[in-house]
PDB file of C-alpha atoms in Angstrom:
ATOM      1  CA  UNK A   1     142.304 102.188 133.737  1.00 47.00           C
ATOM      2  CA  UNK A   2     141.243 106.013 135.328  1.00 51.00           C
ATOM      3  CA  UNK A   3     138.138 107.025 136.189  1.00 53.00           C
ATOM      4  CA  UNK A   4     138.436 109.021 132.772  1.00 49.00           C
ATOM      5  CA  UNK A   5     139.288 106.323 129.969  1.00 52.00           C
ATOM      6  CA  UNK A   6     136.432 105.483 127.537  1.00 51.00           C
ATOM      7  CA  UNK A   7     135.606 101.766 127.428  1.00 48.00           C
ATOM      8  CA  UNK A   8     136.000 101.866 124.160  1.00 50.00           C
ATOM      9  CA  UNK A   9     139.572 102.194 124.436  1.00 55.00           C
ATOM     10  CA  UNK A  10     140.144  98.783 126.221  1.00 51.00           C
ATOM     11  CA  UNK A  11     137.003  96.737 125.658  1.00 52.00           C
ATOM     12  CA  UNK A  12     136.960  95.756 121.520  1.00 53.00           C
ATOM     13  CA  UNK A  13     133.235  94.409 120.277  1.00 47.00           C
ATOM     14  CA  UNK A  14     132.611  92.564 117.688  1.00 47.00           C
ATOM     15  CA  UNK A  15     131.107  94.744 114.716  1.00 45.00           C
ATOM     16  CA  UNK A  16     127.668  93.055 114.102  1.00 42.00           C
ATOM     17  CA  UNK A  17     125.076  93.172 110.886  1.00 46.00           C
ATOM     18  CA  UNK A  18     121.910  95.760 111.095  1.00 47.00           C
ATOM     19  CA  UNK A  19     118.438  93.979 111.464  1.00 61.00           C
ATOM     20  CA  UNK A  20     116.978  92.619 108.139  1.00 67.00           C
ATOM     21  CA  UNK A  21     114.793  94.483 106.020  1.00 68.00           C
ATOM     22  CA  UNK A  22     112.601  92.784 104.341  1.00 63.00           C
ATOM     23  CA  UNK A  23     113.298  95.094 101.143  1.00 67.00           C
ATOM     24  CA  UNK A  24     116.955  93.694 100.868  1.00 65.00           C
ATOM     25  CA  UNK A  25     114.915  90.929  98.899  1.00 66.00           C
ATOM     26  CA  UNK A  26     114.935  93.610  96.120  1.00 67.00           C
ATOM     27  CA  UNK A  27     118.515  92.775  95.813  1.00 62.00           C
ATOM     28  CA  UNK A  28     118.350  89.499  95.043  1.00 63.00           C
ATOM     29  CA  UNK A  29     117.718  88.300  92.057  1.00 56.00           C
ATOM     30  CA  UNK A  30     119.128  87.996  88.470  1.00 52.00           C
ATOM     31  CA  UNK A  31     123.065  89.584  88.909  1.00 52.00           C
ATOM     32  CA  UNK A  32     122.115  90.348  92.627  1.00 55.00           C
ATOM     33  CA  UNK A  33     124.155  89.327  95.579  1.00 59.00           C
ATOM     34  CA  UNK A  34     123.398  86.647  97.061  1.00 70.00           C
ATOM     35  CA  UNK A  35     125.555  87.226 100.107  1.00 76.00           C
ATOM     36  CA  UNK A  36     122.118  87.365 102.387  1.00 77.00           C
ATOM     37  CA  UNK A  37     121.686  83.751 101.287  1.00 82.00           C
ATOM     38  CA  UNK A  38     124.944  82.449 101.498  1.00 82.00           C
ATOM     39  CA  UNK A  39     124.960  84.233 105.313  1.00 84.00           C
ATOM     40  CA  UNK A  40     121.510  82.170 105.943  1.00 87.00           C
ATOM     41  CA  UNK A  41     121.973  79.730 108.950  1.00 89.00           C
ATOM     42  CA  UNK A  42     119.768  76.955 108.834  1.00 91.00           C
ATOM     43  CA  UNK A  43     118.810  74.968 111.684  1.00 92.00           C
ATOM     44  CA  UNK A  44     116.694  72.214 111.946  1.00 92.00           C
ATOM     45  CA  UNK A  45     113.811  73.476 113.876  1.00 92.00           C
ATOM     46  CA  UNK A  46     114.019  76.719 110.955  1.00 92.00           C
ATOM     47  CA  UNK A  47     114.022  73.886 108.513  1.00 93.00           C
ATOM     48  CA  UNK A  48     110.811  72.834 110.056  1.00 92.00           C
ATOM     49  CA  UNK A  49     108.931  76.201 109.766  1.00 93.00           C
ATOM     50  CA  UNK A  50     110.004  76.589 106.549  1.00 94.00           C
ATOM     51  CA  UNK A  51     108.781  73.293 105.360  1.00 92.00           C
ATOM     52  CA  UNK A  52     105.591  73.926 107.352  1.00 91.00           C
ATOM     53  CA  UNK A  53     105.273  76.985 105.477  1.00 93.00           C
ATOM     54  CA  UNK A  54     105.917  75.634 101.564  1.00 94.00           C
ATOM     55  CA  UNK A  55     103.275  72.802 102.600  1.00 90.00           C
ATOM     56  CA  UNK A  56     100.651  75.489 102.467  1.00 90.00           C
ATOM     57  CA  UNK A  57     101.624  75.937  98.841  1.00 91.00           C
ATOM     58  CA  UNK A  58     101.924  72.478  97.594  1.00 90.00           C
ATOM     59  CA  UNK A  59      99.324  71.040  99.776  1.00 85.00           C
ATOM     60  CA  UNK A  60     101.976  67.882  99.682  1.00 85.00           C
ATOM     61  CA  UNK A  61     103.853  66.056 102.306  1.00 83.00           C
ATOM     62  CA  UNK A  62     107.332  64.720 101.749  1.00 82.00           C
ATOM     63  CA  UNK A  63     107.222  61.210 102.330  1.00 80.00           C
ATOM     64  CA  UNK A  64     109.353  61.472 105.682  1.00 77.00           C
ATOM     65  CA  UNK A  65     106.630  63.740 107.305  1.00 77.00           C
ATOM     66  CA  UNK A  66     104.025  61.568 105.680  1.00 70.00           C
ATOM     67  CA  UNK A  67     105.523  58.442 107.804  1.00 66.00           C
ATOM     68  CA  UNK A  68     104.724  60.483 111.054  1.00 74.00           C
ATOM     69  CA  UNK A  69     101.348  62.314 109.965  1.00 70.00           C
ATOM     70  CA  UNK A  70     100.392  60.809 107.114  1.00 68.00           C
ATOM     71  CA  UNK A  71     100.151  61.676 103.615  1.00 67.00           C
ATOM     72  CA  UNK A  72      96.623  62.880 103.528  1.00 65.00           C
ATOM     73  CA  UNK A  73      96.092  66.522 103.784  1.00 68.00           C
ATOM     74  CA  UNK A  74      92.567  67.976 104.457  1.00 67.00           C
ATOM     75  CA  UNK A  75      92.394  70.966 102.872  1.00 64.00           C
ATOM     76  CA  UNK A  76      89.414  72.170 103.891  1.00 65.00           C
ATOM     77  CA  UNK A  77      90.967  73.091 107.145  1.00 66.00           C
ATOM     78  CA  UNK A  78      94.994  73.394 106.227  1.00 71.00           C
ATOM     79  CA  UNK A  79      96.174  76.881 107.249  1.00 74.00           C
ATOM     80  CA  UNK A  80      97.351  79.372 104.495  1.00 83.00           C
ATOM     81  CA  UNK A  81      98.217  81.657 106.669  1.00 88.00           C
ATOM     82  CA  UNK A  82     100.795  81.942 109.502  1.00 90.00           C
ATOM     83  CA  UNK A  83     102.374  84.433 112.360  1.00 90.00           C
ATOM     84  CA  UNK A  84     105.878  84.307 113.182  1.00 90.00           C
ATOM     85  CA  UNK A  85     106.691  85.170 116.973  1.00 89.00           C
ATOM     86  CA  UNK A  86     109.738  85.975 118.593  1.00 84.00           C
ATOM     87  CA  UNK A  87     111.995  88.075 120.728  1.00 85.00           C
ATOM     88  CA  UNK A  88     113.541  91.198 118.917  1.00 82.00           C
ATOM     89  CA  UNK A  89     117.235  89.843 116.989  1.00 79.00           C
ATOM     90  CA  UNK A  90     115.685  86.419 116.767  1.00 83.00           C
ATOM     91  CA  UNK A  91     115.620  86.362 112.976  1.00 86.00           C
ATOM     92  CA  UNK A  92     111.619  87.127 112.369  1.00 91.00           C
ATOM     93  CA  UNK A  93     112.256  89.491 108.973  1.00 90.00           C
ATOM     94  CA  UNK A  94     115.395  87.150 107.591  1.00 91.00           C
ATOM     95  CA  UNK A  95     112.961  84.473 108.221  1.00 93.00           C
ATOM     96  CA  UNK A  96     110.320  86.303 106.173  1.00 93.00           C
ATOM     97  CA  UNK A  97     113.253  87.198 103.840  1.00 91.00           C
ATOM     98  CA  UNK A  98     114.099  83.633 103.324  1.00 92.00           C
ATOM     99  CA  UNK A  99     110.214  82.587 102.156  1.00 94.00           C
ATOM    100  CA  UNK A 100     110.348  86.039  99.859  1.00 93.00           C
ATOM    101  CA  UNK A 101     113.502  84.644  97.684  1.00 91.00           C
ATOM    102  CA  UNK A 102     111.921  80.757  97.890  1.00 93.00           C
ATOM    103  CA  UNK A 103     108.772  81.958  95.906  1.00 94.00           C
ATOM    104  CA  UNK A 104     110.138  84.492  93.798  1.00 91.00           C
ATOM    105  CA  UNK A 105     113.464  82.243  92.803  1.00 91.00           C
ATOM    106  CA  UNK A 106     110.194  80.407  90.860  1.00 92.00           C
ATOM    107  CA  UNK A 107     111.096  82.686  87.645  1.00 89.00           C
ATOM    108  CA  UNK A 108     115.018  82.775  87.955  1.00 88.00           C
ATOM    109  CA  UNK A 109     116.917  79.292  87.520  1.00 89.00           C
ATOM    110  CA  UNK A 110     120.037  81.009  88.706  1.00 86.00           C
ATOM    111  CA  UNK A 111     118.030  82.358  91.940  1.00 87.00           C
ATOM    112  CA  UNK A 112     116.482  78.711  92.328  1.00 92.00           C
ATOM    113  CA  UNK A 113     119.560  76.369  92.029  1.00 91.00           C
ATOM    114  CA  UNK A 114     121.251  78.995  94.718  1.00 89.00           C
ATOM    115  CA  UNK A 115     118.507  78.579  97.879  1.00 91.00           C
ATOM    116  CA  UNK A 116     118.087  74.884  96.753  1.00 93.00           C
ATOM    117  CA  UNK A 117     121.686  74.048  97.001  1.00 92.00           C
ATOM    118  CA  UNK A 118     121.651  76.087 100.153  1.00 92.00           C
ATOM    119  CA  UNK A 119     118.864  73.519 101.551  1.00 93.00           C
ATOM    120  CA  UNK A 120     120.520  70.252 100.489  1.00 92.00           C
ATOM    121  CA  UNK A 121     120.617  69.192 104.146  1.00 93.00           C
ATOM    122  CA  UNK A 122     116.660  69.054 104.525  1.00 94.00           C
ATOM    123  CA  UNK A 123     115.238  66.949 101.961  1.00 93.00           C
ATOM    124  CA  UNK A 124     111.373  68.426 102.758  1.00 92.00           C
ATOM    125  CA  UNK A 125     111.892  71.842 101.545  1.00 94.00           C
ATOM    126  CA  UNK A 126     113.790  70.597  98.491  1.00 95.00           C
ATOM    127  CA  UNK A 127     110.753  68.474  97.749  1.00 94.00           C
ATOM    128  CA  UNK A 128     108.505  71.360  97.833  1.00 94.00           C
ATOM    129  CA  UNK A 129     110.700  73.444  95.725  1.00 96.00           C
ATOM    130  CA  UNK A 130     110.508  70.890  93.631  1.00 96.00           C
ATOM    131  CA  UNK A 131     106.616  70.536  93.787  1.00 95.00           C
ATOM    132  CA  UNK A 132     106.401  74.329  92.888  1.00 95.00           C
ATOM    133  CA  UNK A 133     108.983  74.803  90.179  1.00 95.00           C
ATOM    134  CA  UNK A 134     108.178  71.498  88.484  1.00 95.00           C
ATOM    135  CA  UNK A 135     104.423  73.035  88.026  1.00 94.00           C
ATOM    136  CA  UNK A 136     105.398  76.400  86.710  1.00 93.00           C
ATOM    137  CA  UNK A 137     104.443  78.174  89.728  1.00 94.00           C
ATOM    138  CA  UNK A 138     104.295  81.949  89.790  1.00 95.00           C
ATOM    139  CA  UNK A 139     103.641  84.153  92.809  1.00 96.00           C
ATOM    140  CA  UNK A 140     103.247  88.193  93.009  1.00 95.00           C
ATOM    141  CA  UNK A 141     105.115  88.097  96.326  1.00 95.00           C
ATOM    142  CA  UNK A 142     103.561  91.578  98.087  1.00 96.00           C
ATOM    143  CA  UNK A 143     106.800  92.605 100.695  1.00 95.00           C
ATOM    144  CA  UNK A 144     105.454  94.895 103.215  1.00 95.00           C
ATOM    145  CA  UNK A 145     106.969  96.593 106.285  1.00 93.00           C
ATOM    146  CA  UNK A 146     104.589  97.740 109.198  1.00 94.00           C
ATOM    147  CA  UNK A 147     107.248 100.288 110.654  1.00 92.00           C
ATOM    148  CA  UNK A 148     108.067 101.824 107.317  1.00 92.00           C
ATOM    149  CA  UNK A 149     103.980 102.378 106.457  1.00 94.00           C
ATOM    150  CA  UNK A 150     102.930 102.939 110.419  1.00 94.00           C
ATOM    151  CA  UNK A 151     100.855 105.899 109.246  1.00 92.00           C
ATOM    152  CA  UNK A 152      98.652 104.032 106.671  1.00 94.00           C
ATOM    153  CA  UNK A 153      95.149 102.409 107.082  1.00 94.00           C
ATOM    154  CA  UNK A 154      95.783  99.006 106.839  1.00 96.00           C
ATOM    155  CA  UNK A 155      92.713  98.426 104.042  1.00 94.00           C
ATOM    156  CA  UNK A 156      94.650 101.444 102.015  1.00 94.00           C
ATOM    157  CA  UNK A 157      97.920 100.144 103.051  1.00 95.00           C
ATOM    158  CA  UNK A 158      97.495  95.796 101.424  1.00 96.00           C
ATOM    159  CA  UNK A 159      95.729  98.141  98.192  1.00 95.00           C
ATOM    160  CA  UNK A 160      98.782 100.230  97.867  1.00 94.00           C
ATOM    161  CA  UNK A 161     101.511  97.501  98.060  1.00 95.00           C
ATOM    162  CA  UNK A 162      99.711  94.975  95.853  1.00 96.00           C
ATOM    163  CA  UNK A 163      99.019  97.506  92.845  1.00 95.00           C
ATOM    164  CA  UNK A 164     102.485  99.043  93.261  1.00 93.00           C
ATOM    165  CA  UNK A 165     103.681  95.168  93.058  1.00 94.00           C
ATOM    166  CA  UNK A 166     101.538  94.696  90.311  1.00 94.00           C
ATOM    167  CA  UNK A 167     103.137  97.731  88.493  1.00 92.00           C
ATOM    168  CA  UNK A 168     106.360  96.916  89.294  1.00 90.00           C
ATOM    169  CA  UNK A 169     106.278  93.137  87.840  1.00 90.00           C
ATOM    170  CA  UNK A 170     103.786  94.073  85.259  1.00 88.00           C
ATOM    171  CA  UNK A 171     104.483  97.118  83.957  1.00 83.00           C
ATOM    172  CA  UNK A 172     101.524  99.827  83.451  1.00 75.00           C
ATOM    173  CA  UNK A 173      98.787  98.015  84.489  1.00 77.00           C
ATOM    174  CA  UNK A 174      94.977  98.360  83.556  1.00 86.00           C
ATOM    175  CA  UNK A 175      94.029  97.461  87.440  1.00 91.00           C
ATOM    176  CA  UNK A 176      93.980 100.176  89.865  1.00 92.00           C
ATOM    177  CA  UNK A 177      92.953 100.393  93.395  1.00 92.00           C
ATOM    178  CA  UNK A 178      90.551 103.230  95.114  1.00 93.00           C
ATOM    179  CA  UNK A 179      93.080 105.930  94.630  1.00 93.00           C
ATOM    180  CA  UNK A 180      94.711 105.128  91.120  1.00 93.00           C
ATOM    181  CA  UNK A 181      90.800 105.223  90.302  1.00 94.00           C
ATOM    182  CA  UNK A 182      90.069 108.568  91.557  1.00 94.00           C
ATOM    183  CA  UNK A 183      93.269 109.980  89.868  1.00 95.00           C
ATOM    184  CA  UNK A 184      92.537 108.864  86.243  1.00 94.00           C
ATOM    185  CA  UNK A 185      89.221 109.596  86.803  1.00 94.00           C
ATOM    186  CA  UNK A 186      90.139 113.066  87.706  1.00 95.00           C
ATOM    187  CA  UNK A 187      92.675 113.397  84.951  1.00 94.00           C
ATOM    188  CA  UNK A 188      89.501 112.246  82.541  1.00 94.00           C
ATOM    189  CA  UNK A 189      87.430 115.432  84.075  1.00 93.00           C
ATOM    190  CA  UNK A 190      90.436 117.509  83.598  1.00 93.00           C
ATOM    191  CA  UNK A 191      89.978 117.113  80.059  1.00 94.00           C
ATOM    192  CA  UNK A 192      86.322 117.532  79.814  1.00 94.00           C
ATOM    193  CA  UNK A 193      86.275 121.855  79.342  1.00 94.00           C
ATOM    194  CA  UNK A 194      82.664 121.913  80.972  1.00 94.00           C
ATOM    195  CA  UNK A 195      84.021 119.390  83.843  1.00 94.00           C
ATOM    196  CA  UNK A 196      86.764 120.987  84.187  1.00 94.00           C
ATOM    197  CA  UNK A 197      85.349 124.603  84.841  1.00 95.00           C
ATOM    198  CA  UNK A 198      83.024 123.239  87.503  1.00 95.00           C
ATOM    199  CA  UNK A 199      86.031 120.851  89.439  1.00 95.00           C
ATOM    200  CA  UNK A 200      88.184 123.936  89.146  1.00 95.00           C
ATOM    201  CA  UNK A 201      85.275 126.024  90.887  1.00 95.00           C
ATOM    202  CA  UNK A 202      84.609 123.516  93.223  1.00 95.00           C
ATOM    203  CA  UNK A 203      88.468 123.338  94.288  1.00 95.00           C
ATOM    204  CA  UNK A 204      88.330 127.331  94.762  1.00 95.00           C
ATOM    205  CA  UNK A 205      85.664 126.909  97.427  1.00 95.00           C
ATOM    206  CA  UNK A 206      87.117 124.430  99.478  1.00 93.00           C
ATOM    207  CA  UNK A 207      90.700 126.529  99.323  1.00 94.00           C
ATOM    208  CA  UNK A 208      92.414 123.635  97.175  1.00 94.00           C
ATOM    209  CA  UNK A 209      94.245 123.022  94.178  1.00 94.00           C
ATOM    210  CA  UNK A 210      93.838 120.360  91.678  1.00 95.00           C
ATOM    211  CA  UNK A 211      97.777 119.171  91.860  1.00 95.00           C
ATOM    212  CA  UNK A 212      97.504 118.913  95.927  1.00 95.00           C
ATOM    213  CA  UNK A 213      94.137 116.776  95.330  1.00 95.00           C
ATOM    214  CA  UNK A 214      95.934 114.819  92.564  1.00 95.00           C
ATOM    215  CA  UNK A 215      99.607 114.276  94.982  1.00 95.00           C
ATOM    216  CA  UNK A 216      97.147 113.275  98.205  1.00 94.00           C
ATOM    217  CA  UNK A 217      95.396 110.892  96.557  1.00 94.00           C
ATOM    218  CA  UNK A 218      98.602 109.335  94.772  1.00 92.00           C
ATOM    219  CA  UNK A 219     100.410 109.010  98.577  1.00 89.00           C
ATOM    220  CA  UNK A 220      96.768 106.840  99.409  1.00 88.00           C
ATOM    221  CA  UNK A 221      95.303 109.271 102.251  1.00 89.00           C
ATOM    222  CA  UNK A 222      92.261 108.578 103.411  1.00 88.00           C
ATOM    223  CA  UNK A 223      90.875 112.291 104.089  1.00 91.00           C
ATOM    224  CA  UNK A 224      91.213 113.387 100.621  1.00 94.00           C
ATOM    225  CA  UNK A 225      89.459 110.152  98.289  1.00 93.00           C
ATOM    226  CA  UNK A 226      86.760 111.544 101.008  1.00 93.00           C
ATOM    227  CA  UNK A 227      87.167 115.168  99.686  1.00 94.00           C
ATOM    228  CA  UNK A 228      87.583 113.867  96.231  1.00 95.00           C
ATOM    229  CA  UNK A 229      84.389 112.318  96.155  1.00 94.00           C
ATOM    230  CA  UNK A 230      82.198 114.846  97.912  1.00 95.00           C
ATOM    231  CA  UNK A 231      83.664 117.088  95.325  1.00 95.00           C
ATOM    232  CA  UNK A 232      82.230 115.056  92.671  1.00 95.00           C
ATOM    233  CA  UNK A 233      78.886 114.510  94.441  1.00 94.00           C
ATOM    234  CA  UNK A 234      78.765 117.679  94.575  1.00 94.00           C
ATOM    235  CA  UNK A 235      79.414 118.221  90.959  1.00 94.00           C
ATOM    236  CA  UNK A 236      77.082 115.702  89.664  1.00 93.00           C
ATOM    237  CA  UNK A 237      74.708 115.351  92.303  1.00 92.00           C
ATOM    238  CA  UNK A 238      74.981 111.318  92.265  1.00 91.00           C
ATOM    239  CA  UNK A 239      76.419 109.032  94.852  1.00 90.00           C
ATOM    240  CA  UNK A 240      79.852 107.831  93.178  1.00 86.00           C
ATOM    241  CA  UNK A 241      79.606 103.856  92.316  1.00 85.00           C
ATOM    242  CA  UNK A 242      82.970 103.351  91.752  1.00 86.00           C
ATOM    243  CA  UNK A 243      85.909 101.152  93.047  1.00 87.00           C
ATOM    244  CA  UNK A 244      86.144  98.504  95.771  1.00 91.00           C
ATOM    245  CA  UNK A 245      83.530  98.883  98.562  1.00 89.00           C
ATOM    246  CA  UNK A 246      86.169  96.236 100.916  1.00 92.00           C
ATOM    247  CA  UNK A 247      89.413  95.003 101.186  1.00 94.00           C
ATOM    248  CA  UNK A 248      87.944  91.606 100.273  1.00 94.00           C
ATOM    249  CA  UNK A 249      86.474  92.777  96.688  1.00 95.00           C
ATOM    250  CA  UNK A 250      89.917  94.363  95.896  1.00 95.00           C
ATOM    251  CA  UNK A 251      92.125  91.344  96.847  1.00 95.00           C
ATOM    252  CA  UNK A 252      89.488  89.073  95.144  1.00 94.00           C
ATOM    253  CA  UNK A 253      89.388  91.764  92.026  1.00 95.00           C
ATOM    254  CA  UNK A 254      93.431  91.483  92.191  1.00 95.00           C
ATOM    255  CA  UNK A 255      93.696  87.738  92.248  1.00 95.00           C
ATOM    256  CA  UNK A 256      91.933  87.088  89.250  1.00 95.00           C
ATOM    257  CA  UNK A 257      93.400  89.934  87.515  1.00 95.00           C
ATOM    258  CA  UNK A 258      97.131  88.816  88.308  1.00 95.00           C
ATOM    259  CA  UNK A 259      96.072  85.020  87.607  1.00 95.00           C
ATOM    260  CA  UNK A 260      94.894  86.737  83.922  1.00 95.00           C
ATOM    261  CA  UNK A 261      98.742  87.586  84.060  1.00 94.00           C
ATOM    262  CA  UNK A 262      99.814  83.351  84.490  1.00 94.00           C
ATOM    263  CA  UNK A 263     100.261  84.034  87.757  1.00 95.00           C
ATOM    264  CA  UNK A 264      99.327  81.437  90.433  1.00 95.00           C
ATOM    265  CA  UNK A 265      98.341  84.146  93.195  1.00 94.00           C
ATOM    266  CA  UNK A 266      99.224  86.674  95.846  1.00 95.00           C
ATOM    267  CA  UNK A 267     101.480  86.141  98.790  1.00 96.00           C
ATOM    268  CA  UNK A 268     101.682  89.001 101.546  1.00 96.00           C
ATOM    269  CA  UNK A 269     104.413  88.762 103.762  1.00 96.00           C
ATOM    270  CA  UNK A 270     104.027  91.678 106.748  1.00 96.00           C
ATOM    271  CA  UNK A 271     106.850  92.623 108.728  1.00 93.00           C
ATOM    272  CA  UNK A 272     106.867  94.300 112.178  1.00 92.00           C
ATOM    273  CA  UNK A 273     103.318  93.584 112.150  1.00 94.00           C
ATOM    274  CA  UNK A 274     103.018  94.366 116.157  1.00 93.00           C
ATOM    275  CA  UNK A 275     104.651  97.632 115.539  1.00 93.00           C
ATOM    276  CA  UNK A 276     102.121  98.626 112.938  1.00 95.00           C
ATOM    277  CA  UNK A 277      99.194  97.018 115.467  1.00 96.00           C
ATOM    278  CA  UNK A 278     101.015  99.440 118.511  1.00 95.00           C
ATOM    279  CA  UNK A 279     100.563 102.611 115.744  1.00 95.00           C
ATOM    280  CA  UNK A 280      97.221 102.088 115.202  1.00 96.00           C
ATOM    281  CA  UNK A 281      96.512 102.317 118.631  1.00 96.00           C
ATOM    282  CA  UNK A 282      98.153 105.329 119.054  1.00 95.00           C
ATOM    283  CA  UNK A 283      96.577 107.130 115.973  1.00 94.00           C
ATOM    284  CA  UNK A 284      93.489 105.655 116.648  1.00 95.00           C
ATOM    285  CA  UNK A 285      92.494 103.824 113.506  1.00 95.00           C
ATOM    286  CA  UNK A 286      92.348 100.518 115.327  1.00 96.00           C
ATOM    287  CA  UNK A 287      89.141  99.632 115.041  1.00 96.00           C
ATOM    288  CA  UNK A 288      89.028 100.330 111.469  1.00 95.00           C
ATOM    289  CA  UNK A 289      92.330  98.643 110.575  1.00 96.00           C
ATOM    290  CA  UNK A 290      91.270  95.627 112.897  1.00 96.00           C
ATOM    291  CA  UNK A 291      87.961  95.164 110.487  1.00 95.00           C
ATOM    292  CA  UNK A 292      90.408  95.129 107.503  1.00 95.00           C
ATOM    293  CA  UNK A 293      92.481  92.874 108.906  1.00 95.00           C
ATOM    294  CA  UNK A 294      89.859  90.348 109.952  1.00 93.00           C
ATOM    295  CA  UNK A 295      89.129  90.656 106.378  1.00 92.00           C
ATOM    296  CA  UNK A 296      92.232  89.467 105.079  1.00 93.00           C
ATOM    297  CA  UNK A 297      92.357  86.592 107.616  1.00 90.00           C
ATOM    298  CA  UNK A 298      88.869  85.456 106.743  1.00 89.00           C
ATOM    299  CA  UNK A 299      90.455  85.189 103.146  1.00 89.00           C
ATOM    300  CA  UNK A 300      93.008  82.558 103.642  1.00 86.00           C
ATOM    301  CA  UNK A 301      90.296  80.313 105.375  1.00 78.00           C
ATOM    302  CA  UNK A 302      90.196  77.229 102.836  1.00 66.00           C
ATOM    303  CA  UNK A 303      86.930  77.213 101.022  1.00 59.00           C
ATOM    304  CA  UNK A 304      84.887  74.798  98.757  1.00 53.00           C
ATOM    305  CA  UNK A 305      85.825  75.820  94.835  1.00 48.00           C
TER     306      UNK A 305
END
């Protein structure tokens, strides 16, 4: 070899699969491929953390892991929630993946018998599949990825991904979060001809146009349901007493809506969570985004019904 060959000409490497998005889940499905689960490796310790994970659903033990721990699970302390660590190319988002297709294969027999054929080495997960399809089990399974949405509050961010799940399983739905409130409120004023002369007035002073307002507050920024509701203040001289004061009344306000729906609850999964956490930083927001996400931790803590 010279000094000028490219090591590409006499070293060959093996082509090799992109990191997992967690969106390829949007693939699966009824008539999807199914190559991502065919091309799932399972070992036993994965077997474990899956199994680990499903017993937070089921709130059951398979009678092997009953032998060692017993069958008895106290769920006034059992964990339903969970962080995944690992090196970069460890298999953290197929991982997540994985759990994604488990609780959405719930509403598609052909999606079900696939992933439960593809566990018929590990007897504990197929119980809990079991467990959850036997019982009719439904879950609006919320997919979100941190480096995709790194410029988003978190609070605005869980909001945006649960209604837009909600819409996308549901169809137009008659449950909006702080945003979707502020745009049909404004689309209500728009029709008003009194209203509508003073919001247009108001928009003139503060150099602004009633589409911009309308687009902003669609793509969930923060600055303008600010500007949106001084405007209105300002308007009708009253405090506006509308929409969810906290993450925790919206997810609360969301569960019971979707469980209207016959469905069982909401799963988030959150990918490249550490990257979104390194964003914040950087933009500052992370005090504010670490209050919101406190929130959402303090709502998986097991309480008393």
């Amino acid at each position: 070899m010279t000094r000028f060959d490219l090591i590409g000409s006499v070293v060959k490497l093996k082509s090799f699969a992109p990191v997992v998005d967690l969106q390829w889940a949007d693939s699966l499905g009824e008539g999807g491929d199914l190559n991502l689960i065919s091309n799932y490796i399972v070992t036993v310790e994965l077997a474990d953390h899956f199994e680990k994970v499903l017993e937070s659903f089921t709130l059951k033990r398979h009678d092997k892991k009953a032998l060692r721990e017993g069958n008895i699970i106290n769920t006034a302390i059992h964990p339903r929630a969970h962080i995944i660590r690992g090196q970069y190319g460890t298999g953290k988002s197929y991982f997540l993946l994985m759990v994604s297709a488990l609780l959405e294969s719930l509403e598609n027999n052909r999606f079900f018998d696939e992933l439960y054929n593809k566990f018929h080495m590990f007897d504990g997960i197929q119980f809990h599949m079991d467990s959850l399809h036997q019982s009719n089990t439904r879950y609006l399974v919320v997919r979100i990825d941190g480096v995709k949405n790194a410029d988003i509050y978190f609070h605005d961010l869980i909001q945006k991904k649960v209604i837009s799940k909600i819409q996308e399983v549901i169809g137009e739905a008659d449950f909006y979060d702080n945003y979707g409130i502020a745009v049909r409120k404004l689309e209500e004023y728009k029709r008003d001809p009194i209203f509508a002369k003073l919001l247009e007035d108001a928009l003139i002073d503060r150099v602004m146009s009633y589409d911009t307002l309308i687009e902003r507050l669609k793509a969930s920024k923060r600055q303008y349901i600010k500007k949106y509701r001084e405007i209105i203040e300002s308007i009708t001289r009253h405090k506006i007493d509308e929409g969810f004061d906290s993450l925790e009344e919206f997810l609360c306000s969301a569960s019971s809506y979707i469980k209207s729906k016959g469905y069982t609850g909401i799963v988030i999964l959150f990918d490249e969570f550490s990257a979104y956490i390194s964003s914040s930083i950087e933009d500052g927001r992370i005090t504010t985004d670490l209050a919101a996400v406190q929130s959402l931790a303090q709502l998986t803590v097991p309480r008393e019904e």
